[in-house]
């Protein structure tokens, strides 16, 4: 009996049937293998080179595929699914332009260490290298932005390759793996033998840490008077939030969380200082600049955190770096105490011996700075400010929502003014800074977390890059609440042109943007708009009370800037404080 014609069955029955040694095509092997890996939803867009794969989906009720309206929407959705669930995200696209449309999304995931398995089709093996219709060397194109790539030349290799791809994507420093399947491979038949084990020569990521190095760190902590922790996305990806909380409480070290690390430590904790770096808080940046011990946990000392390295943490005596990727140790900042290993494993061992630093006076100084120099904005003139909108969203959701963002000013305001409580509750493009990421990533996050409130915060620029995905929200009743902070310009570019380029504004006007309410309605989604504080509260509550997807446009002033701000080339001591200066 052919599996794809059978009705939906129990998970146990399905798993047993999927492993049967049937004579099936490479396409059926792919679908079976994905289900055996625990894949719940695949995001994709068909085309000629993957038609055998999509034909195998026909009538296969146990296989869940979501048709997006653009390949970039598919991979960003898979990315949002992965970040918000901790599982591997999967997307499928055809050869040539279908595959190359995935490149930005692959680079986005690679920069932020997100586990994806990206499946592309290619022309038949006999046509490879002939410049055949819709042929592209996608494995070559993506080599610098994947953990590994496979070009499958023999259908018998497919079960092993798929199993290896999931292992590589979701172990060590996580990241995207690409599997390119020629059309004849997807059509050829073989007796299916599911892969059971993984053995990859040369791939043995370090998970268990060197305990002697951790002991050195713990000794340095006991001697430190002004210690600081910078926690990054690695804490979240390692599911180490509980271990980090225990570590901070035991060592009594003030902590700053990077953009990707924001949800790895609760914002309400008394030792939390906020986000460091270019748009970091006064408290976090000042603490780093005066620290005598700096501990990076799952953070790679990104340039937006450190700014000018020549003036970064000038008073520090020792720097410790905890990271699963040995290549990050000492790459940007000197490291005195390297701790290579899984963050969860490192902190679990550290917590068995951790003792407090000599930090009482330091904590008092930090808390005074936090009270005297809070994040603030000018709210006196009664205008609807973007910061006010984010605060309202944070308060009404009590910090419990999953928030995805696009890239720009709204991203920084969300990072500053939304109070994140739970791990994996922020989904944002950090390293690559990909506009168009925010909305489709929310679709993936909602698919992976059907019982949670998912809010996508976007600018009017980035929203127009993937707005077509509103169609699938309407068709599938995916209840994402889409927020558009509409300031009618490319806000972050405008801010740089104002502050760094002496008000020489060039090509930032987004005049001619659509009426977002009408656009939403054209796709069959409820659209709402607010221009005042009173309207903002009313329409936002209406959005929350609406069971399906909603687009809410908040019209805000063009000239609002993100502060604090550190200009490129300056140190994090050189903060522009805006209205609070």
Coordinates of C-alpha atoms in Angstrom, one line a residue:
X1 CA 0.0 0.0 0.0
X2 CA 1.4 3.4 -0.9
X3 CA 1.8 5.6 2.2
X4 CA 0.7 8.9 0.5
X5 CA -2.8 7.6 -0.2
X6 CA -3.5 6.5 3.4
X7 CA -5.6 8.6 5.8
X8 CA -4.0 10.3 8.8
X9 CA -3.1 7.9 11.5
X10 CA -1.6 7.8 15.0
X11 CA 2.0 8.9 15.4
X12 CA 3.1 5.3 16.4
X13 CA 1.4 3.8 13.3
X14 CA 2.9 6.5 11.1
X15 CA 6.4 6.0 12.3
X16 CA 6.2 2.2 11.9
X17 CA 4.8 2.6 8.3
X18 CA 7.4 5.2 7.3
X19 CA 10.2 2.8 8.1
X20 CA 9.0 0.0 5.9
X21 CA 11.5 -1.2 3.2
X22 CA 9.2 -0.2 0.3
X23 CA 10.4 0.4 -3.2
X24 CA 9.8 4.2 -3.5
X25 CA 11.1 7.2 -5.3
X26 CA 13.7 9.7 -4.0
X27 CA 10.8 12.2 -3.5
X28 CA 9.0 9.7 -1.2
X29 CA 12.2 9.0 0.6
X30 CA 12.6 12.7 1.2
X31 CA 9.1 13.1 2.7
X32 CA 9.4 10.0 4.8
X33 CA 12.8 11.0 6.1
X34 CA 11.6 14.5 7.0
X35 CA 8.7 13.0 9.0
X36 CA 11.1 10.6 10.7
X37 CA 13.2 13.6 11.8
X38 CA 10.2 15.0 13.5
X39 CA 9.5 17.8 11.0
X40 CA 6.0 19.3 11.7
X41 CA 5.8 21.8 8.9
X42 CA 7.7 22.6 5.7
X43 CA 7.6 26.0 4.0
X44 CA 8.0 26.1 0.3
X45 CA 7.3 27.1 -3.3
X46 CA 7.2 24.6 -6.2
X47 CA 8.7 24.7 -9.6
X48 CA 9.8 22.4 -12.4
X49 CA 12.8 20.7 -10.7
X50 CA 10.9 19.8 -7.6
X51 CA 7.6 18.6 -9.2
X52 CA 8.3 15.0 -8.4
X53 CA 8.6 16.0 -4.7
X54 CA 5.4 18.0 -4.8
X55 CA 3.7 15.2 -6.6
X56 CA 4.7 12.9 -3.7
X57 CA 2.9 15.3 -1.3
X58 CA -0.4 14.9 -3.2
X59 CA -2.8 13.1 -0.9
X60 CA -0.1 12.6 1.8
X61 CA -2.2 13.9 4.7
X62 CA 0.5 13.3 7.3
X63 CA 2.9 15.7 5.6
X64 CA 2.3 19.4 6.3
X65 CA 3.4 21.9 3.7
X66 CA 2.7 25.7 3.8
X67 CA 2.8 27.4 0.4
X68 CA 4.2 30.8 0.7
X69 CA 4.1 33.6 -1.9
X70 CA 7.8 34.0 -2.4
X71 CA 10.8 31.7 -1.6
X72 CA 12.3 34.4 0.7
X73 CA 9.0 34.2 2.7
X74 CA 9.5 30.5 2.9
X75 CA 13.0 30.5 4.3
X76 CA 12.3 33.4 6.7
X77 CA 9.2 31.5 8.0
X78 CA 11.4 28.4 8.5
X79 CA 13.9 30.6 10.3
X80 CA 11.2 32.0 12.6
X81 CA 9.9 28.5 13.3
X82 CA 13.4 27.3 14.3
X83 CA 14.3 30.3 16.5
X84 CA 11.0 30.2 18.4
X85 CA 10.8 26.4 18.9
X86 CA 14.4 25.3 19.1
X87 CA 13.7 22.7 16.3
X88 CA 15.2 22.6 12.8
X89 CA 13.3 24.7 10.3
X90 CA 12.8 23.2 6.8
X91 CA 12.0 24.9 3.5
X92 CA 11.9 23.7 -0.2
X93 CA 12.4 25.6 -3.4
X94 CA 13.0 24.7 -7.0
X95 CA 16.2 25.2 -9.0
X96 CA 17.7 28.3 -10.5
X97 CA 15.8 31.5 -9.4
X98 CA 13.9 29.5 -6.8
X99 CA 17.1 28.4 -5.1
X100 CA 18.8 31.8 -5.5
X101 CA 15.8 33.5 -3.9
X102 CA 16.7 31.6 -0.7
X103 CA 20.3 33.0 -0.5
X104 CA 19.4 36.0 1.7
X105 CA 17.5 33.8 4.1
X106 CA 20.3 31.3 4.3
X107 CA 22.8 34.1 5.1
X108 CA 20.4 35.4 7.7
X109 CA 20.3 32.1 9.4
X110 CA 24.1 31.5 9.1
X111 CA 25.0 34.8 10.7
X112 CA 22.7 34.1 13.6
X113 CA 23.4 30.4 14.1
X114 CA 19.9 29.2 13.3
X115 CA 19.4 25.5 12.4
X116 CA 17.8 25.0 9.0
X117 CA 17.7 22.3 6.4
X118 CA 17.2 23.9 3.0
X119 CA 16.1 21.7 0.2
X120 CA 16.5 22.8 -3.4
X121 CA 15.8 21.0 -6.7
X122 CA 18.2 21.0 -9.6
X123 CA 18.2 19.9 -13.2
X124 CA 18.9 16.2 -13.9
X125 CA 22.4 15.0 -13.3
X126 CA 23.0 14.6 -17.0
X127 CA 22.3 18.3 -17.5
X128 CA 24.4 19.6 -14.7
X129 CA 27.1 21.9 -16.1
X130 CA 25.4 22.5 -19.4
X131 CA 23.7 25.8 -18.5
X132 CA 20.3 24.1 -18.7
X133 CA 17.1 25.9 -18.2
X134 CA 16.9 27.1 -14.5
X135 CA 20.2 25.5 -13.6
X136 CA 22.3 27.2 -10.9
X137 CA 25.2 26.0 -8.8
X138 CA 23.4 26.6 -5.6
X139 CA 25.9 24.5 -3.5
X140 CA 28.7 26.7 -4.9
X141 CA 26.7 29.9 -4.4
X142 CA 25.9 29.2 -0.8
X143 CA 29.2 27.6 0.3
X144 CA 30.3 30.6 2.4
X145 CA 26.9 30.8 4.2
X146 CA 26.1 27.2 5.1
X147 CA 27.5 24.8 7.6
X148 CA 27.6 22.1 4.9
X149 CA 26.1 21.5 1.5
X150 CA 25.1 18.3 -0.3
X151 CA 24.6 17.7 -4.0
X152 CA 22.8 14.3 -4.1
X153 CA 23.9 12.2 -7.1
X154 CA 22.6 8.8 -6.1
X155 CA 19.1 8.2 -4.6
X156 CA 20.5 5.5 -2.3
X157 CA 22.4 8.2 -0.5
X158 CA 19.4 10.3 0.2
X159 CA 18.3 8.8 3.6
X160 CA 21.8 9.1 5.0
X161 CA 22.3 12.7 3.7
X162 CA 19.0 13.9 5.2
X163 CA 19.8 12.4 8.6
X164 CA 23.3 13.9 8.5
X165 CA 21.9 17.3 7.5
X166 CA 19.7 17.5 10.5
X167 CA 22.5 16.4 12.8
X168 CA 24.9 19.0 11.4
X169 CA 22.3 21.8 11.5
X170 CA 21.4 21.2 15.1
X171 CA 24.7 20.4 16.8
X172 CA 27.7 22.4 17.8
X173 CA 27.3 26.0 16.5
X174 CA 24.0 25.6 14.8
X175 CA 23.3 26.8 11.3
X176 CA 21.8 26.1 7.8
X177 CA 22.6 22.9 5.8
X178 CA 21.6 22.8 2.1
X179 CA 20.6 19.6 0.2
X180 CA 20.4 20.0 -3.6
X181 CA 18.4 17.2 -5.3
X182 CA 18.6 16.8 -9.1
X183 CA 15.3 16.0 -10.8
X184 CA 16.3 12.4 -11.8
X185 CA 17.4 11.6 -8.2
X186 CA 13.9 12.7 -6.9
X187 CA 12.3 10.4 -9.6
X188 CA 14.5 7.3 -9.3
X189 CA 13.4 4.4 -7.1
X190 CA 15.2 2.3 -4.5
X191 CA 14.3 0.1 -1.5
X192 CA 14.0 2.6 1.4
X193 CA 16.3 2.0 4.3
X194 CA 16.0 4.8 6.9
X195 CA 19.3 6.1 8.4
X196 CA 19.7 5.2 12.0
X197 CA 23.1 6.5 13.0
X198 CA 25.4 9.5 12.1
X199 CA 29.1 9.1 11.6
X200 CA 30.8 12.0 10.0
X201 CA 34.6 12.0 9.8
X202 CA 36.0 15.3 11.0
X203 CA 32.8 16.6 12.5
X204 CA 32.9 16.3 16.2
X205 CA 31.9 19.6 17.8
X206 CA 33.2 20.2 21.3
X207 CA 30.3 20.0 23.7
X208 CA 31.8 19.0 27.1
X209 CA 34.0 21.8 28.4
X210 CA 37.5 21.8 30.0
X211 CA 36.7 21.9 33.7
X212 CA 40.1 23.4 34.5
X213 CA 39.2 26.5 32.4
X214 CA 35.9 26.9 34.2
X215 CA 37.7 26.6 37.5
X216 CA 39.9 29.5 36.4
X217 CA 36.9 31.5 35.6
X218 CA 35.3 30.8 39.0
X219 CA 38.5 31.9 40.8
X220 CA 38.6 35.1 38.7
X221 CA 35.0 35.8 39.7
X222 CA 35.7 35.4 43.4
X223 CA 38.5 38.0 43.1
X224 CA 36.6 40.4 40.9
X225 CA 35.1 43.7 42.2
X226 CA 33.5 45.0 39.0
X227 CA 32.5 41.9 37.0
X228 CA 30.1 42.1 34.0
X229 CA 28.4 39.4 32.0
X230 CA 27.5 39.9 28.3
X231 CA 25.0 37.1 27.4
X232 CA 24.1 36.4 23.7
X233 CA 22.0 34.3 21.5
X234 CA 24.1 31.2 22.4
X235 CA 22.4 31.1 25.7
X236 CA 19.0 30.8 24.1
X237 CA 20.1 28.3 21.4
X238 CA 21.6 26.1 24.1
X239 CA 18.4 26.2 26.2
X240 CA 20.5 27.5 29.0
X241 CA 18.3 30.3 30.4
X242 CA 17.7 28.5 33.7
X243 CA 21.4 27.8 34.2
X244 CA 22.3 31.4 33.4
X245 CA 19.8 32.6 36.0
X246 CA 21.3 30.3 38.6
X247 CA 24.8 31.5 37.6
X248 CA 23.9 35.2 37.9
X249 CA 22.2 34.7 41.3
X250 CA 25.1 32.7 42.7
X251 CA 27.9 34.9 41.4
X252 CA 26.1 38.3 41.9
X253 CA 27.3 39.7 38.6
X254 CA 25.4 42.4 36.7
X255 CA 24.4 41.2 33.2
X256 CA 23.8 42.8 29.8
X257 CA 22.0 40.9 27.1
X258 CA 22.7 41.4 23.4
X259 CA 19.9 41.8 20.8
X260 CA 19.8 38.0 20.2
X261 CA 20.3 37.3 23.9
X262 CA 17.4 39.5 25.1
X263 CA 15.0 36.7 25.9
X264 CA 17.7 34.5 27.6
X265 CA 17.5 36.5 30.8
X266 CA 14.4 38.2 32.2
X267 CA 14.3 42.0 31.9
X268 CA 12.7 42.3 35.4
X269 CA 15.8 40.9 37.3
X270 CA 17.5 43.3 39.6
X271 CA 20.9 42.6 38.0
X272 CA 19.8 43.1 34.4
X273 CA 21.3 46.2 32.8
X274 CA 19.7 46.1 29.4
X275 CA 21.3 45.8 26.0
X276 CA 24.9 46.9 25.3
X277 CA 26.4 48.5 22.3
X278 CA 25.4 51.0 19.6
X279 CA 21.9 51.5 20.9
X280 CA 22.6 50.0 24.3
X281 CA 21.6 51.5 27.7
X282 CA 23.8 53.9 29.6
X283 CA 24.0 51.4 32.5
X284 CA 25.2 48.5 30.3
X285 CA 27.8 50.4 28.3
X286 CA 29.1 52.3 31.4
X287 CA 29.5 49.0 33.3
X288 CA 31.4 47.4 30.4
X289 CA 33.8 50.3 30.2
X290 CA 34.5 50.2 33.9
X291 CA 34.6 46.4 34.4
X292 CA 37.6 44.5 35.8
X293 CA 36.3 41.1 34.7
X294 CA 34.2 40.6 31.5
X295 CA 32.5 37.3 30.8
X296 CA 31.0 36.7 27.4
X297 CA 28.5 33.8 27.4
X298 CA 27.3 32.7 24.0
X299 CA 28.0 36.1 22.5
X300 CA 30.6 36.7 19.7
X301 CA 31.7 40.3 20.5
X302 CA 29.9 41.6 17.5
X303 CA 31.0 45.1 16.3
X304 CA 27.6 46.6 17.1
X305 CA 28.2 45.5 20.7
X306 CA 31.9 46.5 21.0
X307 CA 32.0 49.5 18.6
X308 CA 35.6 50.8 18.4
X309 CA 37.7 47.9 19.7
X310 CA 40.6 50.2 20.6
X311 CA 38.4 51.7 23.4
X312 CA 36.4 48.7 24.4
X313 CA 36.5 47.7 28.1
X314 CA 39.7 49.6 28.8
X315 CA 39.8 48.8 32.5
X316 CA 39.3 45.1 32.2
X317 CA 41.9 42.8 33.7
X318 CA 40.6 39.5 32.4
X319 CA 38.2 38.5 29.7
X320 CA 36.5 35.1 29.7
X321 CA 34.6 33.8 26.7
X322 CA 32.2 30.8 26.8
X323 CA 31.2 29.6 23.4
X324 CA 30.6 26.3 21.6
X325 CA 32.5 27.6 18.5
X326 CA 36.3 27.6 19.2
X327 CA 36.7 29.9 16.1
X328 CA 35.0 32.7 18.0
X329 CA 37.4 32.6 20.9
X330 CA 39.9 35.5 20.6
X331 CA 38.6 36.4 17.1
X332 CA 37.6 40.0 17.9
X333 CA 38.6 40.5 21.5
X334 CA 41.6 39.0 23.4
X335 CA 40.6 36.1 25.6
X336 CA 42.3 35.3 28.9
X337 CA 40.0 32.4 30.0
X338 CA 38.6 30.4 27.0
X339 CA 35.8 28.0 27.9
X340 CA 34.9 26.1 24.7
X341 CA 31.8 24.0 25.0
X342 CA 28.0 23.9 25.1
X343 CA 26.8 26.9 27.1
X344 CA 24.4 24.8 29.1
X345 CA 27.1 22.3 30.0
X346 CA 29.6 25.0 30.9
X347 CA 27.1 26.8 33.2
X348 CA 25.8 23.5 34.7
X349 CA 29.3 22.7 35.9
X350 CA 30.1 26.2 37.0
X351 CA 26.9 26.3 39.1
X352 CA 28.2 23.4 41.2
X353 CA 31.1 25.5 42.5
X354 CA 30.1 29.2 41.9
X355 CA 30.6 31.7 44.6
X356 CA 29.8 35.4 44.7
X357 CA 32.1 38.1 43.4
X358 CA 33.1 41.0 45.6
X359 CA 30.5 43.1 43.9
X360 CA 28.2 44.7 46.5
X361 CA 29.4 48.2 45.9
X362 CA 29.5 47.6 42.1
X363 CA 25.9 46.4 42.1
X364 CA 24.8 49.5 44.0
X365 CA 26.6 51.7 41.4
X366 CA 25.0 49.8 38.6
X367 CA 21.5 50.1 40.1
X368 CA 22.0 53.8 40.7
X369 CA 22.9 54.3 37.0
X370 CA 19.9 52.3 36.0
X371 CA 17.6 54.6 38.1
X372 CA 19.3 57.9 37.1
X373 CA 19.8 57.1 33.4
X374 CA 16.7 55.1 32.2
X375 CA 15.7 54.8 28.6
X376 CA 13.5 57.8 27.9
X377 CA 11.9 59.8 25.1
X378 CA 10.1 63.1 24.8
X379 CA 6.5 62.3 25.3
X380 CA 5.3 65.9 26.2
X381 CA 3.7 67.0 23.0
X382 CA 0.9 64.5 22.8
X383 CA 2.1 62.8 19.6
X384 CA 1.9 59.1 19.1
X385 CA 5.6 58.1 19.6
X386 CA 6.9 54.7 18.4
X387 CA 8.4 54.1 21.9
X388 CA 5.0 54.6 23.4
X389 CA 3.5 52.0 21.0
X390 CA 6.1 49.4 22.0
X391 CA 5.6 50.1 25.7
X392 CA 1.8 49.7 25.2
X393 CA 2.3 46.4 23.4
X394 CA 4.7 45.2 26.2
X395 CA 2.3 46.2 29.0
X396 CA -0.8 44.7 27.4
X397 CA 0.9 41.3 26.7
X398 CA 2.9 41.4 30.0
X399 CA 6.0 40.5 28.1
X400 CA 4.6 37.0 27.3
X401 CA 4.2 37.2 23.5
X402 CA 6.6 36.0 20.9
X403 CA 7.8 39.2 19.1
X404 CA 9.4 39.1 15.7
X405 CA 10.9 42.3 14.3
X406 CA 12.1 43.6 11.0
X407 CA 15.2 45.7 10.8
X408 CA 15.6 49.4 11.6
X409 CA 14.5 51.9 14.2
X410 CA 11.5 49.9 15.2
X411 CA 13.8 46.9 15.9
X412 CA 15.9 48.9 18.3
X413 CA 12.8 50.4 20.0
X414 CA 11.4 46.9 20.4
X415 CA 14.7 45.7 21.9
X416 CA 14.7 48.7 24.3
X417 CA 11.1 49.0 25.4
X418 CA 9.6 45.5 25.2
X419 CA 10.2 43.7 28.4
X420 CA 11.0 40.1 27.4
X421 CA 10.4 37.4 30.0
X422 CA 10.8 34.0 28.3
X423 CA 13.4 32.3 26.2
X424 CA 12.8 32.3 22.4
X425 CA 10.4 35.2 22.6
X426 CA 12.3 37.5 20.4
X427 CA 12.9 36.6 16.7
X428 CA 15.0 39.2 14.9
X429 CA 17.8 39.3 12.3
X430 CA 20.9 40.3 14.1
X431 CA 24.1 39.7 12.2
X432 CA 22.8 40.2 8.7
X433 CA 20.2 42.8 9.4
X434 CA 17.7 41.5 6.8
X435 CA 14.8 43.8 5.9
X436 CA 11.7 41.8 5.0
X437 CA 12.5 39.2 7.7
X438 CA 10.0 40.3 10.4
X439 CA 6.6 39.4 9.0
X440 CA 7.3 36.0 7.4
X441 CA 9.4 34.9 10.4
X442 CA 6.3 35.5 12.5
X443 CA 4.3 33.1 10.3
X444 CA 6.9 30.4 11.1
X445 CA 6.8 31.3 14.8
X446 CA 3.0 31.0 14.9
X447 CA 3.1 27.7 13.1
X448 CA 5.5 26.4 15.6
X449 CA 3.7 27.9 18.6
X450 CA 0.0 27.7 17.7
X451 CA -1.2 28.4 21.2
X452 CA 0.9 31.6 21.8
X453 CA 0.4 35.2 20.8
X454 CA 2.8 36.1 18.0
X455 CA 3.3 39.8 17.2
X456 CA 5.3 41.0 14.2
X457 CA 6.7 44.5 14.6
X458 CA 7.7 46.1 11.3
X459 CA 8.6 49.4 9.6
X460 CA 6.8 50.6 6.6
X461 CA 9.9 49.9 4.5
X462 CA 10.5 46.3 5.5
X463 CA 6.8 45.4 5.5
X464 CA 6.7 46.1 1.8
X465 CA 9.4 43.5 1.1
X466 CA 7.3 40.5 2.1
X467 CA 3.7 41.9 2.4
X468 CA 2.5 39.3 -0.1
X469 CA 2.6 36.7 2.7
X470 CA -0.5 38.3 4.1
X471 CA -2.3 35.9 1.7
X472 CA -1.3 32.8 3.5
X473 CA -2.3 34.3 6.9
X474 CA -5.8 35.0 5.4
X475 CA -6.1 31.6 3.7
X476 CA -4.9 29.6 6.7
X477 CA -6.2 31.9 9.4
X478 CA -2.7 32.3 10.9
X479 CA -3.5 34.7 13.8
X480 CA -0.3 36.9 13.7
X481 CA -0.8 40.4 14.9
X482 CA 1.2 42.5 12.4
X483 CA 2.3 45.9 13.7
X484 CA 3.6 48.6 11.2
X485 CA 5.4 51.5 12.7
X486 CA 4.8 53.9 9.9
X487 CA 7.1 57.0 9.9
X488 CA 7.0 57.4 6.1
X489 CA 10.8 57.1 5.7
X490 CA 13.6 54.7 6.0
X491 CA 14.0 55.7 9.6
X492 CA 17.4 54.3 10.6
X493 CA 19.0 55.6 7.3
X494 CA 17.4 59.0 7.9
X495 CA 18.8 59.0 11.5
X496 CA 22.3 58.3 10.2
X497 CA 22.0 60.9 7.5
X498 CA 20.9 63.5 10.1
X499 CA 23.5 62.7 12.7
X500 CA 26.5 61.5 10.7
X501 CA 25.9 63.1 7.3
X502 CA 24.9 66.6 8.4
X503 CA 21.3 66.4 7.4
X504 CA 22.0 65.4 3.8
X505 CA 18.9 63.3 3.3
X506 CA 19.2 61.1 0.2
X507 CA 16.6 58.6 -1.1
X508 CA 14.8 57.8 2.2
X509 CA 11.3 59.1 1.4
X510 CA 8.8 56.3 1.2
X511 CA 6.1 58.4 -0.3
X512 CA 3.9 56.3 -2.5
X513 CA 3.7 53.5 0.0
X514 CA 0.3 51.8 0.0
X515 CA -2.6 52.4 2.4
X516 CA -1.7 49.5 4.7
X517 CA -5.3 49.1 5.9
X518 CA -6.6 48.7 2.4
X519 CA -3.7 46.4 1.5
X520 CA -4.6 44.2 4.4
X521 CA -8.2 44.2 3.4
X522 CA -7.3 43.4 -0.2
X523 CA -5.7 40.1 1.1
X524 CA -8.7 39.4 3.3
X525 CA -7.1 40.5 6.6
X526 CA -8.5 43.0 9.1
X527 CA -6.7 46.3 8.9
X528 CA -6.6 49.0 11.6
X529 CA -4.9 52.4 11.9
X530 CA -4.0 54.7 14.8
X531 CA -2.6 58.2 14.8
X532 CA -3.2 59.2 18.4
X533 CA -2.6 57.5 21.8
X534 CA -6.4 57.1 22.3
X535 CA -6.7 55.4 18.9
X536 CA -3.7 53.3 19.6
X537 CA -5.1 51.7 22.7
X538 CA -8.5 51.2 21.1
X539 CA -7.3 49.5 17.9
X540 CA -4.6 47.5 19.6
X541 CA -7.2 46.0 22.0
X542 CA -9.4 45.3 19.0
X543 CA -6.5 43.5 17.4
X544 CA -5.9 41.4 20.5
X545 CA -9.6 40.5 20.7
X546 CA -9.7 39.4 17.0
X547 CA -9.1 35.6 16.7
X548 CA -7.5 35.8 13.3
X549 CA -4.7 37.8 11.7
X550 CA -4.8 41.6 12.0
X551 CA -2.6 44.4 10.5
X552 CA -2.3 47.5 12.8
X553 CA -0.7 50.6 11.4
X554 CA 0.6 53.1 13.9
X555 CA 1.4 56.5 12.2
X556 CA 4.3 58.1 14.0
X557 CA 6.5 61.2 13.5
X558 CA 9.2 61.1 10.8
X559 CA 11.9 62.7 12.9
X560 CA 12.0 60.4 15.9
X561 CA 15.5 59.0 16.6
X562 CA 16.8 55.9 18.6
X563 CA 18.8 56.9 21.6
X564 CA 21.2 56.2 23.2
X565 CA 23.4 56.0 20.0
X566 CA 27.1 55.4 19.5
X567 CA 28.4 56.6 16.1
X568 CA 30.5 54.3 14.0
X569 CA 34.2 54.7 15.0
X570 CA 33.4 55.9 18.5
X571 CA 33.7 53.8 21.7
X572 CA 30.7 52.8 23.7
X573 CA 31.6 55.5 26.2
X574 CA 30.7 58.1 23.6
X575 CA 26.9 57.8 23.8
X576 CA 24.6 60.3 22.3
X577 CA 21.7 60.4 24.8
X578 CA 19.2 62.5 22.8
X579 CA 16.5 64.1 25.0
X580 CA 18.2 63.0 28.2
X581 CA 21.4 64.8 27.5

